[in-house]
Amino acid sequence: MAYEVEAPKYVRLAQTIQQRIEDGTYPPGTRVPSENQLVQSFGMSRPTVVRALELLKRDGWLESRQGYGTIVRGRPAGAEEKDRRGSEALARDESRTAGRLVEVGRVSVPARIASALGLPKRAKALVRRFLVEEDGEPVELVSSYFPASLVDGTELESTDPLSGGTRAHLEARKKVRFDHVTERVSARLPEREEAELLELPEGVPVLSVLVVACDASGQALQVSDVLLPADRQELEDTYRLN
């Protein structure tokens, strides 16, 4: 049985600061707010703030300068590729992407999706399932789930390909604002339908990238399960040593 565990407070704070760097709230070359200011702004303890800042320094988003404080460095080299799956799931223009919609409808969501959306077990949500193809070959199966409260007044239930991406569509129609994304990567054997859609031989596993897209309060607005044939993937990361 799989259990979903919420990210620690310091990780969530680091994600929020990272988002503010990316949207220009904290521009490169400027100082981030002091530890005291962050404690007051986010209502978190000083150790939590310190740990979040250290995480961002380790990953190259921030740096300490003697006599000047903590400075914003901006997006580290390689971060764009690292974040690609989540960004693509939110921005994918179905009408311009090679592939096809294989399912649109309200379903009882799997337990891990319900947990990420903050829904009770066996709750229903809308799913849009899109099969991405390259040169006629299936390469990615994306199942995006949306809470029922966000569906009315949108075109998410349409069986026609959605243009512009789900993030832009929801922000325009529902006046919500996507703030940050958490990605969880795991490996598993695909279900029979998944294996058939991805044209996988028996016994070949998939990588599941669970993309949880939230507003500033931490409420999930969209959860996408991105399935990739594991035998065609290679994971790489570059990081600085302290």
CSV table of C-alpha atoms in Angstrom, one decimal:
chain,number,residue,atom,x,y,z
A,1,MET,CA,0.0,0.0,0.0
A,2,ALA,CA,1.3,3.5,-0.9
A,3,TYR,CA,1.0,6.4,1.5
A,4,GLU,CA,1.1,10.0,0.4
A,5,VAL,CA,3.2,12.2,2.7
A,6,GLU,CA,3.0,16.0,2.6
A,7,ALA,CA,6.3,17.7,1.9
A,8,PRO,CA,8.0,19.1,5.0
A,9,LYS,CA,7.4,22.8,5.8
A,10,TYR,CA,10.9,23.9,4.8
A,11,VAL,CA,10.5,22.2,1.4
A,12,ARG,CA,7.1,24.0,0.8
A,13,LEU,CA,8.6,27.3,1.9
A,14,ALA,CA,11.6,26.8,-0.5
A,15,GLN,CA,9.2,26.0,-3.3
A,16,THR,CA,7.3,29.2,-2.6
A,17,ILE,CA,10.5,31.3,-2.6
A,18,GLN,CA,11.6,29.6,-5.8
A,19,GLN,CA,8.3,30.5,-7.5
A,20,ARG,CA,8.8,34.1,-6.4
A,21,ILE,CA,12.2,34.1,-8.0
A,22,GLU,CA,10.8,32.7,-11.2
A,23,ASP,CA,7.9,35.2,-11.4
A,24,GLY,CA,10.2,38.2,-10.7
A,25,THR,CA,9.0,39.0,-7.2
A,26,TYR,CA,12.6,38.4,-6.1
A,27,PRO,CA,14.7,39.4,-9.1
A,28,PRO,CA,18.3,38.1,-9.6
A,29,GLY,CA,20.9,40.2,-7.9
A,30,THR,CA,18.6,41.5,-5.1
A,31,ARG,CA,18.5,40.4,-1.5
A,32,VAL,CA,15.8,38.1,-0.3
A,33,PRO,CA,13.8,39.2,2.8
A,34,SER,CA,15.6,38.7,6.1
A,35,GLU,CA,15.0,35.6,8.2
A,36,ASN,CA,12.9,37.7,10.6
A,37,GLN,CA,10.8,39.0,7.7
A,38,LEU,CA,10.3,35.5,6.3
A,39,VAL,CA,9.3,34.2,9.8
A,40,GLN,CA,6.7,36.9,10.1
A,41,SER,CA,5.5,36.7,6.5
A,42,PHE,CA,5.0,32.9,6.4
A,43,GLY,CA,4.3,32.2,10.1
A,44,MET,CA,7.0,29.6,10.3
A,45,SER,CA,9.7,29.1,12.8
A,46,ARG,CA,13.3,30.4,12.3
A,47,PRO,CA,14.8,26.8,12.0
A,48,THR,CA,12.3,26.1,9.2
A,49,VAL,CA,13.2,29.4,7.4
A,50,VAL,CA,16.9,28.7,7.8
A,51,ARG,CA,16.6,25.2,6.4
A,52,ALA,CA,14.6,26.4,3.4
A,53,LEU,CA,17.2,29.0,2.6
A,54,GLU,CA,20.0,26.5,2.9
A,55,LEU,CA,18.1,24.2,0.5
A,56,LEU,CA,17.8,27.0,-2.1
A,57,LYS,CA,21.5,27.9,-1.7
A,58,ARG,CA,22.5,24.2,-2.1
A,59,ASP,CA,20.5,24.0,-5.4
A,60,GLY,CA,21.9,27.3,-6.7
A,61,TRP,CA,18.9,29.6,-6.4
A,62,LEU,CA,20.5,31.8,-3.7
A,63,GLU,CA,24.0,32.6,-2.4
A,64,SER,CA,25.4,34.3,0.7
A,65,ARG,CA,27.6,37.3,0.2
A,66,GLN,CA,29.8,38.6,3.1
A,67,GLY,CA,28.4,41.8,4.5
A,68,TYR,CA,25.4,41.9,2.1
A,69,GLY,CA,23.1,39.0,3.1
A,70,THR,CA,21.5,36.4,0.9
A,71,ILE,CA,21.3,37.2,-2.8
A,72,VAL,CA,19.1,35.8,-5.5
A,73,ARG,CA,21.1,34.1,-8.3
A,74,GLY,CA,18.1,33.2,-10.4
A,75,ARG,CA,17.3,29.9,-12.1
A,76,PRO,CA,20.2,27.5,-12.0
A,77,ALA,CA,21.6,25.9,-15.1
A,78,GLY,CA,19.7,22.7,-15.9
A,79,ALA,CA,16.6,23.6,-13.8
A,80,GLU,CA,14.5,24.1,-16.9
A,81,GLU,CA,14.9,20.5,-18.1
A,82,LYS,CA,14.4,19.2,-14.5
A,83,ASP,CA,11.0,21.0,-14.3
A,84,ARG,CA,9.9,20.1,-17.9
A,85,ARG,CA,7.3,17.4,-17.2
A,86,GLY,CA,5.3,19.5,-14.8
A,87,SER,CA,5.4,22.6,-17.0
A,88,GLU,CA,4.4,20.6,-20.1
A,89,ALA,CA,1.4,19.0,-18.3
A,90,LEU,CA,0.1,22.5,-17.5
A,91,ALA,CA,0.9,24.2,-20.7
A,92,ARG,CA,0.3,21.5,-23.3
A,93,ASP,CA,-1.9,22.7,-26.2
A,94,GLU,CA,-3.8,19.6,-27.1
A,95,SER,CA,-4.8,21.1,-30.4
A,96,ARG,CA,-1.2,21.5,-31.5
A,97,THR,CA,0.3,18.4,-29.9
A,98,ALA,CA,0.8,15.2,-31.9
A,99,GLY,CA,-1.4,12.6,-30.3
A,100,ARG,CA,-5.0,12.2,-29.2
A,101,LEU,CA,-7.5,12.4,-26.4
A,102,VAL,CA,-8.3,8.9,-25.2
A,103,GLU,CA,-10.7,9.7,-22.4
A,104,VAL,CA,-12.7,12.7,-21.0
A,105,GLY,CA,-15.1,12.2,-18.2
A,106,ARG,CA,-15.9,12.0,-14.5
A,107,VAL,CA,-14.3,9.1,-12.7
A,108,SER,CA,-13.7,7.7,-9.2
A,109,VAL,CA,-10.1,8.8,-8.7
A,110,PRO,CA,-7.3,6.5,-7.6
A,111,ALA,CA,-6.3,6.9,-3.9
A,112,ARG,CA,-3.1,8.7,-4.5
A,113,ILE,CA,-4.8,11.2,-6.8
A,114,ALA,CA,-7.6,11.8,-4.3
A,115,SER,CA,-5.0,12.4,-1.6
A,116,ALA,CA,-3.2,15.0,-3.7
A,117,LEU,CA,-6.5,16.7,-4.6
A,118,GLY,CA,-7.6,16.7,-1.0
A,119,LEU,CA,-10.6,14.6,-1.8
A,120,PRO,CA,-12.1,11.7,0.1
A,121,LYS,CA,-11.6,8.1,-1.1
A,122,ARG,CA,-13.7,7.1,-4.1
A,123,ALA,CA,-14.5,10.7,-4.8
A,124,LYS,CA,-15.2,11.7,-8.4
A,125,ALA,CA,-13.2,14.1,-10.4
A,126,LEU,CA,-12.9,15.0,-14.1
A,127,VAL,CA,-10.1,13.3,-16.0
A,128,ARG,CA,-8.6,14.3,-19.4
A,129,ARG,CA,-6.3,11.5,-20.7
A,130,PHE,CA,-4.0,12.5,-23.6
A,131,LEU,CA,-1.7,10.1,-25.5
A,132,VAL,CA,1.4,12.0,-26.8
A,133,GLU,CA,3.0,10.6,-29.9
A,134,GLU,CA,6.2,11.2,-31.8
A,135,ASP,CA,6.5,10.0,-35.4
A,136,GLY,CA,3.4,8.0,-34.9
A,137,GLU,CA,4.7,6.2,-31.8
A,138,PRO,CA,3.2,6.6,-28.3
A,139,VAL,CA,5.7,8.2,-25.9
A,140,GLU,CA,3.7,9.6,-23.0
A,141,LEU,CA,0.3,9.0,-21.4
A,142,VAL,CA,-0.9,12.0,-19.4
A,143,SER,CA,-4.0,11.7,-17.1
A,144,SER,CA,-5.0,15.1,-15.7
A,145,TYR,CA,-7.5,15.3,-12.9
A,146,PHE,CA,-9.5,18.3,-11.8
A,147,PRO,CA,-11.8,18.8,-8.8
A,148,ALA,CA,-15.5,19.1,-9.7
A,149,SER,CA,-15.6,22.6,-8.3
A,150,LEU,CA,-13.3,23.9,-11.0
A,151,VAL,CA,-15.0,22.2,-14.0
A,152,ASP,CA,-18.3,24.2,-14.3
A,153,GLY,CA,-17.9,27.2,-16.6
A,154,THR,CA,-14.9,25.7,-18.4
A,155,GLU,CA,-14.4,23.6,-21.5
A,156,LEU,CA,-12.5,20.9,-19.6
A,157,GLU,CA,-15.4,18.4,-20.2
A,158,SER,CA,-15.2,18.9,-24.0
A,159,THR,CA,-14.1,16.0,-26.0
A,160,ASP,CA,-12.4,18.4,-28.4
A,161,PRO,CA,-8.7,19.1,-28.0
A,162,LEU,CA,-8.2,22.0,-25.6
A,163,SER,CA,-6.1,24.9,-27.0
A,164,GLY,CA,-3.8,27.0,-24.9
A,165,GLY,CA,-3.2,24.6,-22.0
A,166,THR,CA,-5.2,23.8,-18.9
A,167,ARG,CA,-3.3,26.3,-16.7
A,168,ALA,CA,-4.1,29.3,-19.0
A,169,HIS,CA,-7.7,28.0,-19.4
A,170,LEU,CA,-8.4,27.7,-15.7
A,171,GLU,CA,-6.8,31.0,-14.8
A,172,ALA,CA,-8.9,32.8,-17.4
A,173,ARG,CA,-12.2,31.0,-16.7
A,174,LYS,CA,-12.1,30.4,-13.0
A,175,LYS,CA,-9.8,33.4,-11.9
A,176,VAL,CA,-7.5,31.0,-10.0
A,177,ARG,CA,-3.7,31.4,-10.0
A,178,PHE,CA,-1.3,28.5,-10.2
A,179,ASP,CA,1.6,29.2,-7.8
A,180,HIS,CA,3.8,26.1,-7.5
A,181,VAL,CA,4.2,22.5,-8.6
A,182,THR,CA,5.4,19.4,-6.8
A,183,GLU,CA,6.6,16.4,-8.8
A,184,ARG,CA,6.9,12.9,-7.4
A,185,VAL,CA,8.6,10.2,-9.5
A,186,SER,CA,8.0,6.5,-9.0
A,187,ALA,CA,8.2,3.3,-11.0
A,188,ARG,CA,5.5,0.6,-11.4
A,189,LEU,CA,4.1,-1.9,-13.8
A,190,PRO,CA,1.4,-0.4,-16.0
A,191,GLU,CA,-2.2,-1.4,-16.0
A,192,ARG,CA,-3.3,-3.4,-19.0
A,193,GLU,CA,-5.0,-0.4,-20.7
A,194,GLU,CA,-2.0,1.8,-20.1
A,195,ALA,CA,0.4,-0.9,-21.6
A,196,GLU,CA,-1.9,-1.2,-24.6
A,197,LEU,CA,-2.0,2.6,-25.2
A,198,LEU,CA,1.8,2.9,-24.8
A,199,GLU,CA,2.4,-0.3,-26.9
A,200,LEU,CA,4.6,-1.8,-24.2
A,201,PRO,CA,5.6,-5.4,-24.1
A,202,GLU,CA,4.6,-7.4,-21.1
A,203,GLY,CA,6.8,-6.8,-18.0
A,204,VAL,CA,8.1,-3.4,-19.1
A,205,PRO,CA,7.6,-0.8,-16.3
A,206,VAL,CA,6.7,2.8,-16.5
A,207,LEU,CA,7.9,5.9,-14.8
A,208,SER,CA,5.1,7.8,-13.2
A,209,VAL,CA,5.6,11.5,-12.7
A,210,LEU,CA,2.9,12.8,-10.4
A,211,VAL,CA,2.5,16.5,-11.0
A,212,VAL,CA,0.6,18.3,-8.3
A,213,ALA,CA,-0.1,22.0,-9.3
A,214,CYS,CA,-1.3,24.2,-6.4
A,215,ASP,CA,-2.3,27.8,-5.7
A,216,ALA,CA,-0.5,29.9,-3.1
A,217,SER,CA,-2.5,28.4,-0.3
A,218,GLY,CA,-1.3,24.9,-1.2
A,219,GLN,CA,-4.7,23.8,-2.6
A,220,ALA,CA,-4.3,21.5,-5.6
A,221,LEU,CA,-5.9,22.8,-8.8
A,222,GLN,CA,-4.7,20.0,-11.1
A,223,VAL,CA,-3.0,16.7,-10.6
A,224,SER,CA,-1.5,15.0,-13.6
A,225,ASP,CA,-0.1,11.5,-13.8
A,226,VAL,CA,2.5,11.4,-16.5
A,227,LEU,CA,3.4,7.9,-17.6
A,228,LEU,CA,6.7,7.3,-19.5
A,229,PRO,CA,8.0,3.9,-20.8
A,230,ALA,CA,10.9,3.2,-18.4
A,231,ASP,CA,13.0,1.5,-21.0
A,232,ARG,CA,13.2,4.8,-23.0
A,233,GLN,CA,14.0,7.2,-20.1
A,234,GLU,CA,17.3,8.3,-18.5
A,235,LEU,CA,17.3,10.5,-15.4
A,236,GLU,CA,20.1,13.0,-14.9
A,237,ASP,CA,20.7,15.7,-12.3
A,238,THR,CA,23.5,18.1,-11.7
A,239,TYR,CA,24.0,19.7,-8.3
A,240,ARG,CA,26.6,21.7,-6.4
A,241,LEU,CA,28.6,20.2,-3.5
A,242,ASN,CA,28.8,22.2,-0.3
